Coordinates of C-alpha atoms in Angstrom, one line a residue:
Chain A
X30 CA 0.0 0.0 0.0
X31 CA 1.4 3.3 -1.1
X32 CA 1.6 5.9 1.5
X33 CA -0.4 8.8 1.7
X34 CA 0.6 12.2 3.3
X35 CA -2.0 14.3 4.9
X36 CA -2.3 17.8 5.8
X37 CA -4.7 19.3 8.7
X38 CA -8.1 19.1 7.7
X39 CA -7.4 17.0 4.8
X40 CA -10.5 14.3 4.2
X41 CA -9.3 10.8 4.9
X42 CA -12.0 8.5 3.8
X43 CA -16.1 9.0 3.2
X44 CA -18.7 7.3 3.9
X45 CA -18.0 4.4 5.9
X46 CA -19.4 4.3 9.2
X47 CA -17.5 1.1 10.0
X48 CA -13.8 3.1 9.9
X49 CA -13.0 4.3 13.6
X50 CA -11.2 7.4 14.1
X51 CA -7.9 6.9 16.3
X52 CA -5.1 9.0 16.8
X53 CA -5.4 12.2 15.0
X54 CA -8.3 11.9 13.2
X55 CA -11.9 13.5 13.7
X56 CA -15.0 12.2 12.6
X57 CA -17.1 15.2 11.1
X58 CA -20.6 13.7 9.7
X59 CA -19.8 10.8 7.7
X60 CA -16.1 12.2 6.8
X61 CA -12.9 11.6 8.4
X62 CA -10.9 14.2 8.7
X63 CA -7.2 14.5 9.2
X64 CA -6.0 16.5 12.7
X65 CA -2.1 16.6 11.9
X66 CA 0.5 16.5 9.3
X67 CA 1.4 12.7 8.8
X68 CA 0.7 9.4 7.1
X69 CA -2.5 7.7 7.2
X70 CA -2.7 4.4 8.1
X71 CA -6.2 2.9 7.6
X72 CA -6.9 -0.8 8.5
X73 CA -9.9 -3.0 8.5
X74 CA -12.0 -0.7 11.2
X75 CA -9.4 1.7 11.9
X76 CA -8.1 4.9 10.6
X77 CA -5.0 6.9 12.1
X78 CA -2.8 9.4 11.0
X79 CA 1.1 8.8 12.2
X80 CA 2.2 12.7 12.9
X81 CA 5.1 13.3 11.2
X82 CA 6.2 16.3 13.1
X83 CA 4.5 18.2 16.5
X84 CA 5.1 18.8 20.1
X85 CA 4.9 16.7 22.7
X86 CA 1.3 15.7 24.2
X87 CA 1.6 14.8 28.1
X88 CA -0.4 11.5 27.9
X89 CA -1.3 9.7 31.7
X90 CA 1.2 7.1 32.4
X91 CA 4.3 8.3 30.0
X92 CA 7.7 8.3 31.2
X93 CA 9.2 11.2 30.4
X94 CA 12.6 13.0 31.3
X95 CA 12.3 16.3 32.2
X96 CA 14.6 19.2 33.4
X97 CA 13.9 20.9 36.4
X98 CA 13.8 24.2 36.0
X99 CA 12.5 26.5 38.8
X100 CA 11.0 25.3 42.7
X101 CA 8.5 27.1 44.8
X102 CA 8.2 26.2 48.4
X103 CA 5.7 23.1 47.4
X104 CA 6.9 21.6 43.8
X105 CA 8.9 21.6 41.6
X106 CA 8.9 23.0 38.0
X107 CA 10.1 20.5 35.5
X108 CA 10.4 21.5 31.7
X109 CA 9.1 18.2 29.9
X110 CA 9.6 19.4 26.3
X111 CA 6.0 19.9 25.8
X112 CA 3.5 23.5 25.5
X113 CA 3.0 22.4 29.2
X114 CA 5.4 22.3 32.7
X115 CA 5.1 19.7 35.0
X116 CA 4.4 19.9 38.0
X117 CA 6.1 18.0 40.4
X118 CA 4.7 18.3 44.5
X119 CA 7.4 17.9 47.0
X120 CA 5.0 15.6 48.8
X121 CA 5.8 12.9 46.5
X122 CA 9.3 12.9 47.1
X123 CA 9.0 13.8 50.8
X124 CA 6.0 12.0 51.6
X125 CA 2.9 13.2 53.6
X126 CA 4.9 14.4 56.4
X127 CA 6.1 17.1 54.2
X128 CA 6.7 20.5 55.9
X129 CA 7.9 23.4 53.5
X130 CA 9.5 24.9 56.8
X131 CA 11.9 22.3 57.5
X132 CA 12.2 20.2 54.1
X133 CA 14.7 21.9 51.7
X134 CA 13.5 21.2 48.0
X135 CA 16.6 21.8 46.6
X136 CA 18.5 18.8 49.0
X137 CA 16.6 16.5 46.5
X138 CA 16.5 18.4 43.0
X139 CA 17.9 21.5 41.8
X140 CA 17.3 23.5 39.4
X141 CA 19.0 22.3 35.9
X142 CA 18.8 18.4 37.3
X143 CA 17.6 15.3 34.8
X144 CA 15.0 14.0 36.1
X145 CA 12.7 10.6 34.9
X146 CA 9.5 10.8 36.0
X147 CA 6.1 9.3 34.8
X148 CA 3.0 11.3 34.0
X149 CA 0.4 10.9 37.0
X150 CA -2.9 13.0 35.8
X151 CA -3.5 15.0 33.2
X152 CA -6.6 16.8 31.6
X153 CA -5.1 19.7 29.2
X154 CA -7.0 22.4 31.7
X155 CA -4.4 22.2 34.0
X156 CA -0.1 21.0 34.5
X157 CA 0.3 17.7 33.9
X158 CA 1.1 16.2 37.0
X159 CA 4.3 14.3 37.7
X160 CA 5.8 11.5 39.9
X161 CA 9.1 10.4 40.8
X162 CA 7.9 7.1 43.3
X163 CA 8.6 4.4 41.2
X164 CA 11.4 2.4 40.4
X165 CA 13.6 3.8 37.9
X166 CA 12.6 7.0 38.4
X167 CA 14.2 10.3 40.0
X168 CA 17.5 12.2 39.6
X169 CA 19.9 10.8 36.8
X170 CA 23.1 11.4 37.7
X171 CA 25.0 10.6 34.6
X172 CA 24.3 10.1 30.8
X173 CA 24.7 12.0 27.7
X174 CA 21.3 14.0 27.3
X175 CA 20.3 13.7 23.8
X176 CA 17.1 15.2 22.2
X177 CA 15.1 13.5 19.7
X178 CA 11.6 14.9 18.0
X179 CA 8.4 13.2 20.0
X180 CA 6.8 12.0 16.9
X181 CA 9.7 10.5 16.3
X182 CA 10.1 8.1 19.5
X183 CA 7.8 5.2 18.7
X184 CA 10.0 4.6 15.5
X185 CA 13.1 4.8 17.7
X186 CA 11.5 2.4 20.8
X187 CA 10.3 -0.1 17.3
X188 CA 7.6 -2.6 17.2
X189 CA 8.1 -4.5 20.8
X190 CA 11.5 -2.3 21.6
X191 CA 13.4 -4.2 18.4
X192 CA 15.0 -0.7 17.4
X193 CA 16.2 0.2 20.6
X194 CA 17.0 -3.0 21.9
X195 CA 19.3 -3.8 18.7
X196 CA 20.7 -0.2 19.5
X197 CA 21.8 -1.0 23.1
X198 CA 22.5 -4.6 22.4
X199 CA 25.1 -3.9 19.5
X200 CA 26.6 -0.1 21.5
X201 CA 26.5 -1.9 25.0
X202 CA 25.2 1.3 25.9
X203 CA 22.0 2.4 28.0
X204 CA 19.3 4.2 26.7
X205 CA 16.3 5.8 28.9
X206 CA 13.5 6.8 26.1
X207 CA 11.5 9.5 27.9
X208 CA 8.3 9.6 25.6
X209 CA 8.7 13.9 25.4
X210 CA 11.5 12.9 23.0
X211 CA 14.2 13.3 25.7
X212 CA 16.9 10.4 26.1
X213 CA 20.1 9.7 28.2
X214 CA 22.6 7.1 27.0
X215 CA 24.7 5.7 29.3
X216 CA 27.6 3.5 27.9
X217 CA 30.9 1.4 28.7
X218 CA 32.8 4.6 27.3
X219 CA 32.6 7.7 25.4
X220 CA 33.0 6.6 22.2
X221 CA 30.0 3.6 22.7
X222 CA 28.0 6.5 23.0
X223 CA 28.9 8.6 20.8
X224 CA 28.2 5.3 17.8
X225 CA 24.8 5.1 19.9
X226 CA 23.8 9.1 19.3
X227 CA 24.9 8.6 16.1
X228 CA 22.9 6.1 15.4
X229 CA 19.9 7.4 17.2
X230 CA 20.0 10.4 14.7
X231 CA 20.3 8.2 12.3
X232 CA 16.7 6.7 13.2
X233 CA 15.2 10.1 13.8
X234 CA 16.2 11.5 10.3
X235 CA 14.7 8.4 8.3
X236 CA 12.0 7.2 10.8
X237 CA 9.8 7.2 7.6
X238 CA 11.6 5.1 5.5
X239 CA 12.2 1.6 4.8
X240 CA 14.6 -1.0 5.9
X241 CA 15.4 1.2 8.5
X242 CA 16.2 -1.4 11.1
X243 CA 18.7 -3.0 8.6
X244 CA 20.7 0.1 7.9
X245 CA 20.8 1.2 11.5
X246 CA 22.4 -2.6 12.3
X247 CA 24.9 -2.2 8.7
X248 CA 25.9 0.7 10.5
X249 CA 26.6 -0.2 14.1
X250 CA 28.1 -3.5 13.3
X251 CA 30.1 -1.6 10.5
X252 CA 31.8 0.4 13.6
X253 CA 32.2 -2.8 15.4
X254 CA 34.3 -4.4 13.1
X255 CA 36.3 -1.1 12.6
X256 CA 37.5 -0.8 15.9
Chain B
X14 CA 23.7 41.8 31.8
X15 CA 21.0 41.3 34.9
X16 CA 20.4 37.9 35.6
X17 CA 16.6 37.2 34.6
X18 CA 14.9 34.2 35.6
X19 CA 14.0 33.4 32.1
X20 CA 17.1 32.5 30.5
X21 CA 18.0 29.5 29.3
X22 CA 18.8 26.2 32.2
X23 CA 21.2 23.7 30.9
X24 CA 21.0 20.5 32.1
X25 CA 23.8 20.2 35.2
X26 CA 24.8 17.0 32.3
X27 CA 25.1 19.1 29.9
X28 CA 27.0 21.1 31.2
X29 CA 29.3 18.6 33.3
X30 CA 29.7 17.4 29.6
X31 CA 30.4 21.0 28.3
X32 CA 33.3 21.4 30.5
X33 CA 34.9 18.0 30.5
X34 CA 35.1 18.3 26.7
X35 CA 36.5 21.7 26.7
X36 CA 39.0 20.8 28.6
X37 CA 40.1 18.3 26.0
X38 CA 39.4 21.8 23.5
X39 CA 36.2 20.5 22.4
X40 CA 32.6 22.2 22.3
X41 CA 29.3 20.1 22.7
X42 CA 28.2 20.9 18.8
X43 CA 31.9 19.4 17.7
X44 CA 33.1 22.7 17.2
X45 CA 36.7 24.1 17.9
X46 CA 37.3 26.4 20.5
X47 CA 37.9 29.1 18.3
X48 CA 36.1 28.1 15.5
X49 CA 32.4 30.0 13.9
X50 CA 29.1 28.7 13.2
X51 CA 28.0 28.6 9.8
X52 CA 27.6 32.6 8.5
X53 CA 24.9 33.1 5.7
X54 CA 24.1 36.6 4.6
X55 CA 21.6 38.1 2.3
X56 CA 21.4 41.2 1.5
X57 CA 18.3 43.4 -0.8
X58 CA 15.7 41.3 0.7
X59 CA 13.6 44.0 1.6
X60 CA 12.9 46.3 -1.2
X61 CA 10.9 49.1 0.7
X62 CA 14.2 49.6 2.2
X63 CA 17.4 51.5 1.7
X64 CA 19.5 48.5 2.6
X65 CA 18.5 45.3 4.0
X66 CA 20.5 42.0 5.3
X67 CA 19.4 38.7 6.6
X68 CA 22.0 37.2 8.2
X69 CA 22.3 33.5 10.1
X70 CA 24.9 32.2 12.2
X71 CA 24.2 28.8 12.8
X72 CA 20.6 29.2 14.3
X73 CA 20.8 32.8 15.6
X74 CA 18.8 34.9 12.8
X75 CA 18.9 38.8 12.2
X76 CA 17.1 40.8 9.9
X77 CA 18.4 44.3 9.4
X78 CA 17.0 47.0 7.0
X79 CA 18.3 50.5 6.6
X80 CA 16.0 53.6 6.3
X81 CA 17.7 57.3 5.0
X82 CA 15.7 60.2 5.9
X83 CA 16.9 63.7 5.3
X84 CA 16.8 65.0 9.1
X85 CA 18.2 68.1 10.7
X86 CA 21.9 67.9 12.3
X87 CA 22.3 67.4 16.2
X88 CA 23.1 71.2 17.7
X89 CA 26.6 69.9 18.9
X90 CA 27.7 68.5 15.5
X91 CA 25.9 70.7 12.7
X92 CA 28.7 69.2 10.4
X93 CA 28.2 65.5 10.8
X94 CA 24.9 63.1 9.4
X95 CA 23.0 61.0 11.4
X96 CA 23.5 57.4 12.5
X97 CA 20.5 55.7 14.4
X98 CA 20.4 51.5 15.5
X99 CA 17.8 50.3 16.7
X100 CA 17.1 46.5 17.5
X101 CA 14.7 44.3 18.6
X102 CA 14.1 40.6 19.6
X103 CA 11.0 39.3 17.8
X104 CA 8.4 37.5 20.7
X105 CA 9.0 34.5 18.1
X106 CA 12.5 34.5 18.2
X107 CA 12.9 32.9 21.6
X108 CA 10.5 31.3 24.1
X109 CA 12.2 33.9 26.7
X110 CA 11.7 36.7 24.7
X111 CA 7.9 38.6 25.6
X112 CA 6.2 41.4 23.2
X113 CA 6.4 45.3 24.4
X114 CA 9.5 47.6 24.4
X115 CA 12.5 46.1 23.9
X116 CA 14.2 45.2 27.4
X117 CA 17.9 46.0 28.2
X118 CA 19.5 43.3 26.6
X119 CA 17.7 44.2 23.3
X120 CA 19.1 47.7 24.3
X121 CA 22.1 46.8 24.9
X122 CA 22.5 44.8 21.6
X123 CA 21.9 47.8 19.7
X124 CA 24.1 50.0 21.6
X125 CA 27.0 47.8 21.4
X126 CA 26.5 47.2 17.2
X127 CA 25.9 51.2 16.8
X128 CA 29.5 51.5 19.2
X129 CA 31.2 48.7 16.6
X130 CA 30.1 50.8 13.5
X131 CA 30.4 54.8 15.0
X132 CA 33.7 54.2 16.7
X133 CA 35.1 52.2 13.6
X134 CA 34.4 54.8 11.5
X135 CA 32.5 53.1 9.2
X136 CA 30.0 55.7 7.5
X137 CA 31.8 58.6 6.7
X138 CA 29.4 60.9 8.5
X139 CA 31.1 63.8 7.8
X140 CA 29.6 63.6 3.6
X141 CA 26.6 63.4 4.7
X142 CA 25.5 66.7 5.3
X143 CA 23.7 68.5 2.7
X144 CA 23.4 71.6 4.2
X145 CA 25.6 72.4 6.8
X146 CA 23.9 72.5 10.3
X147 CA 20.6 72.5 8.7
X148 CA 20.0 69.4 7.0
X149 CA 22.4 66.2 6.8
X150 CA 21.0 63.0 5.6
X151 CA 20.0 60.2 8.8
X152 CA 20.5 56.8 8.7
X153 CA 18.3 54.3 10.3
X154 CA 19.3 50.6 11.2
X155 CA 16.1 49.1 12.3
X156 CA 17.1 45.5 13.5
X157 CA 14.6 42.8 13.9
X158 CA 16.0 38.9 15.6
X159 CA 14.5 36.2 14.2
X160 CA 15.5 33.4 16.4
X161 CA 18.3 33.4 18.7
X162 CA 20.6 30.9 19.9
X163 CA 23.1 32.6 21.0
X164 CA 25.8 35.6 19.9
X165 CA 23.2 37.8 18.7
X166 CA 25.8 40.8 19.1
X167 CA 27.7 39.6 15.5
X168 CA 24.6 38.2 13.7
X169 CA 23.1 41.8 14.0
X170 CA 27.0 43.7 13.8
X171 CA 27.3 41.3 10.5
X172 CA 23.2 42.4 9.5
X173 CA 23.7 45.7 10.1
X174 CA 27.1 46.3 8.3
X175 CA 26.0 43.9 5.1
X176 CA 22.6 46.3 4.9
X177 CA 25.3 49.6 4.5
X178 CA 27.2 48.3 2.3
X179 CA 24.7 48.1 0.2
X180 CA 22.3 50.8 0.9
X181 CA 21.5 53.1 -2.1
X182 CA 20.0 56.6 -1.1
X183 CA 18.4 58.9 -2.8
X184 CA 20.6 61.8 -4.2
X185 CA 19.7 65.5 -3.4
X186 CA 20.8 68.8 -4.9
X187 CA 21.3 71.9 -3.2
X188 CA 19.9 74.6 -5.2
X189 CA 19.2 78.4 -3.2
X190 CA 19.4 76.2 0.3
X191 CA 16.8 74.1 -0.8
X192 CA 16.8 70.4 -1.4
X193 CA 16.1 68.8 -4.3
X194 CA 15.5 65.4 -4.9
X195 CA 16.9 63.2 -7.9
X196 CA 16.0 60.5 -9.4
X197 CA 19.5 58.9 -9.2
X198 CA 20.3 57.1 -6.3
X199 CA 24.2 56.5 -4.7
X200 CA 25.8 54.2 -2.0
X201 CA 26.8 55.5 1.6
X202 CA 30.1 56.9 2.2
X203 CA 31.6 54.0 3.6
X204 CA 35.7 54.1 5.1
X205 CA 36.3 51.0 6.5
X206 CA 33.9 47.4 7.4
X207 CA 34.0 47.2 11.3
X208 CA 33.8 43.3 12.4
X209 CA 32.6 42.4 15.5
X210 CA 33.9 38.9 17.4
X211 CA 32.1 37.7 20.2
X212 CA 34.0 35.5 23.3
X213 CA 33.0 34.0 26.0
X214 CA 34.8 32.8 28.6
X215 CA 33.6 29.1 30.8
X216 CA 35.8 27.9 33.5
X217 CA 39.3 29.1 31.9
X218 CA 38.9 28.6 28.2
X219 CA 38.1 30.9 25.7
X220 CA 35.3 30.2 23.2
X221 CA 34.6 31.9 20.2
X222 CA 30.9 32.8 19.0
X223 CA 29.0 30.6 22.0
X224 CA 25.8 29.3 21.1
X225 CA 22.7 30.0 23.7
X226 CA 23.8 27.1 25.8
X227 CA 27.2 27.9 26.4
X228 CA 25.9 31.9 26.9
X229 CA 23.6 30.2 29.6
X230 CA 27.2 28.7 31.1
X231 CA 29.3 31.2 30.3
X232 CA 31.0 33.1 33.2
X233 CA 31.9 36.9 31.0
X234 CA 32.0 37.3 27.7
X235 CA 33.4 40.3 25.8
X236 CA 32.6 41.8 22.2
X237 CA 35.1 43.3 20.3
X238 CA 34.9 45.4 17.0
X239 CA 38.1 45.5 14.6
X240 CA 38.7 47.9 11.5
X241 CA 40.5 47.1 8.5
X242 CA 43.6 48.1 9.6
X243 CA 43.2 45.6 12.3
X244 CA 42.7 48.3 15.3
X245 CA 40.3 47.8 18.4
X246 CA 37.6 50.2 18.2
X247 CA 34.7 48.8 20.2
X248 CA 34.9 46.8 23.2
X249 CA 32.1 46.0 25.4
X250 CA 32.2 43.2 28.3
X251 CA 29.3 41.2 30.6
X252 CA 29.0 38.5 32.7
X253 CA 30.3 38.6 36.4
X254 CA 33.4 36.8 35.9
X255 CA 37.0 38.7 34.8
X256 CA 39.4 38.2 31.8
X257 CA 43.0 38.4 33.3
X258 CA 45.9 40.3 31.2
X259 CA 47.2 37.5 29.4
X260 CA 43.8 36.6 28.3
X261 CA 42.2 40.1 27.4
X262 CA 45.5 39.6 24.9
X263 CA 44.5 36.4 23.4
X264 CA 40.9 37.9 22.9
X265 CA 42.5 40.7 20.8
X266 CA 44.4 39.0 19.0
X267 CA 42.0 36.7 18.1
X268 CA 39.1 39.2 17.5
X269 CA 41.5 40.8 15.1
X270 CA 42.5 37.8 13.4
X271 CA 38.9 36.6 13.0
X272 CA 37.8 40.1 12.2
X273 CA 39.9 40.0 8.8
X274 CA 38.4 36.3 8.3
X275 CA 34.9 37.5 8.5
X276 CA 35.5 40.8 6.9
X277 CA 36.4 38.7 3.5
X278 CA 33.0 36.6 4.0
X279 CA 30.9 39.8 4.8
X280 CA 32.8 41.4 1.4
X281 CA 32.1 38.4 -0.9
X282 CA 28.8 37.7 0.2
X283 CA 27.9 41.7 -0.8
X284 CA 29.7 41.6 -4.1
X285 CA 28.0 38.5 -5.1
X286 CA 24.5 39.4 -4.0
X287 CA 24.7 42.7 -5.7
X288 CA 26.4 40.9 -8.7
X289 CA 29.9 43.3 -8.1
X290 CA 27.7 46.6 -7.6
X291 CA 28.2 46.6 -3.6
X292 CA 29.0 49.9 -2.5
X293 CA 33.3 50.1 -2.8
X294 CA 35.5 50.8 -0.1
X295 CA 36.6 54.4 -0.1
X296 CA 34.9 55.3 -3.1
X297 CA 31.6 57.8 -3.1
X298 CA 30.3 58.9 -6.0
X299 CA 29.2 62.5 -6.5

């Protein structure tokens, strides 16, 4: 099936009340209309449009990494790479027994620290709330902070993690995928994660194309042998 | 420079990365210590204008147009023209930047590009009065940012010089102390192309043209504005931090041996654009 490119407001398909509209696509009478710039992928009750480019959309339950970048005497500020901040209360670091007299916000983040934290509520009328009590989340301490564009991340995670598990896999290398397009590579030594940026970029600049997977892998193990 | 809540955070990785590699002489974008970003300039882009240059270094992007007006002389210098910059940072051009007047560092942009120009010599002020201390021809540099990241001081120094160089005014007779205009236009008396090279300084190295996240790290930085004969004719220096002896000397030097790098790009670019009819050095015609 060829690929077709569509424009905001651009009609998708007529006439067929069977076709649900998913991700980025409005129903408007019997016509389904495009919300984004992207390709439209239509299967057998389904029709969804894969954004090609865009800003990141807070969604409940994302991990993001986000940058914290101002603290009142309650939260934290944290710049997610999105149109919104999130909002991070010092409760959930501190627990109930939080008192902003005698708990110091900056002992646990300051401002300009990398932080992973997961989207707890959200409803586009006010900050997406965040939270750091999970495992695997909270201050990272070290890692190469690498940004990518959102639309681009599902191409880079792959269908089930393949991409970014051949990615670590052949690098040896670490990489958190904060869903706001944010990463952090960790690896055995600079120059591991240097091949993995590279070939990170790599995925971002042809996430629409084919064989992707195979270059990506011609190109790490290409490096391998070399050194 | 005041220290304003919105600038630019760097990540504390980033910039535990930033210094580790300069230490080894390396910048974050792979760039050399003393080595530019990418300079592009345009010029004639806006043809309401007298002179006009869009110039882009790296991502920072200026937009300078140049308006001649015939004006009356300040009191104190009835023999000299006029020579007005003004500059502004677009609310698009940065998520930090905010619509209204522009706020000191916008003024102190414009102040520190019209000091590069007027101390340099640039425009021969002196030919362009018309009628001495009554009228003298004004010059305008209106500057508009586009997008900054980082060194907007030589984007709009490079926008502002590339628009007179090849601004074409209109041409005015003096007949019984009145003006008259022609229709023949002619170039700006121009003596010299003043180049303006940007340093900053983080921990103890030198960097040349920083981008906004090493301006977010930097401790001082300093501008400097060269002529052609390779003097210092403009100097102007922020950020809390100090430059010792030895290294206000290398920042000389340097500006001085970048100045006549750039100066050739700036001339090339406005010969080609204007297809070899930019305005020549030391030459006005009557």
């Amino acid at each position: 099936m060829s690929k077709r490119y569509v424009l905001p407001g651009d009609l998708i398909v007529e006439g067929n009340p069977h076709l649900k509209p998913l991700a980025n696509v409005i129903r408007i009478g019997d016509r389904l209309h495009a919300t984004r710039i992207g390709i439209v992928e239509i299967s057998q009750n389904s029709v969804k449009v894969i954004p090609l480019s865009g800003i990141y959309v807070p969604r409940v339950g994302d991990l993001v990494i986000g940058k914290v970048i101002d603290y009142s005497a309650m939260a934290w500020e944290v710049d997610i790479n999105s149109c919104f901040l999130g909002h991070l209360p010092a409760q959930d670091v501190f627990g109930k027994e939080f008192s902003p007299g005698r708990d110091d916000l900056t002992k646990r983040f300051n401002i300009g620290d990398v932080i992973a934290c997961r989207i707890l509520n959200f409803d586009r009328t006010r900050d997406p709330l965040l939270t750091v009590a999970d495992k695997d989340l909270g201050k990272i301490s070290e890692g190469e902070v690498v940004k990518i564009s959102p639309t681009k991340v599902p191409r880079l995670i792959g269908k089930r993690g393949s991409m970014i598990q051949m990615i670590e896999q052949l690098t040896r290398c670490r990489i958190v995928v904060g869903q706001n397009g944010v990463l952090v590579v960790t690896g055995v030594n600079k120059d591991a994660v240097h091949v993995a940026v590279k070939a990170i970029r790599m995925v971002e600049e042809g996430a629409h194309t084919v064989n992707l997977t195979e270059r990506v892998k011609e190109m790490l193990q290409g490096v391998q042998v070399g050194r | 420079m005041s220290v304003k809540k919105t600038t630019t955070i760097v990540e504390q990785l980033r910039r535990a990365q930033m210094s580790e590699l300069l230490a080894m002489n390396k910048r974050l974008d792979g760039r050399g210590l003393k080595d530019y970003r990418e300079l592009r300039i345009e010029t004639g882009l806006i043809k309401k204008a007298n002179g006009s240059a869009l110039v882009s270094l790296g991502n920072t992007q200026v937009i300078a147009g140049i308006k001649v007006e015939v004006d009356e002389p300040f009191p104190d210098m009835p023999d000299k023209g006029l020579f007005i910059c003004n500059a502004e940072v677009l609310p698009l051009a940065s998520p930090y930047a905010e619509p209204g007047p522009p706020d000191e560092d916008a003024i102190e942009l414009a102040r520190v590009v019209d000091r590069g120009i007027r101390e340099s010599e640039m425009i021969a002020l002196d030919r362009l009065v018309l009628i001495s201390g009554k009228k003298v021809y004004a010059v305008f540099a209106d500057v508009s940012v586009l997008n900054t990241d980082g060194n907007l001081f030589d984007a709009t120094s490079y926008a502002v010089v590339a628009a007179l160089l090849t601004a074409r005014v209109p041409r005015y007779d003096v007949q019984d102390e009145k003006l008259v205009k022609s229709e023949e236009t002619i170039p700006l008396p121009i003596n010299t192309i003043p180049v303006s090279i940007t340093m900053a300084k983080i921990g103890n190295s030198i960097i040349v043209d920083p981008n906004a996240e090493e301006e977010a790290c930097m401790d001082a930085r300093i501008t400097m504005a060269t002529d052609e004969q390779g003097r210092v004719c403009a100097m102007q220096k922020g950020g809390s931090g100090t430059f010792s002896v030895d290294q206000l000397n290398e920042v000389a030097s340097l500006a001085i041996s970048l100045g006549s790098e750039v100066r050739e790009r700036i001339r090339s670019s406005v010969a080609s654009s204007t297809g070899g009819g930019a305005n020549s050095i030391r030459s006005m015609t009557s």
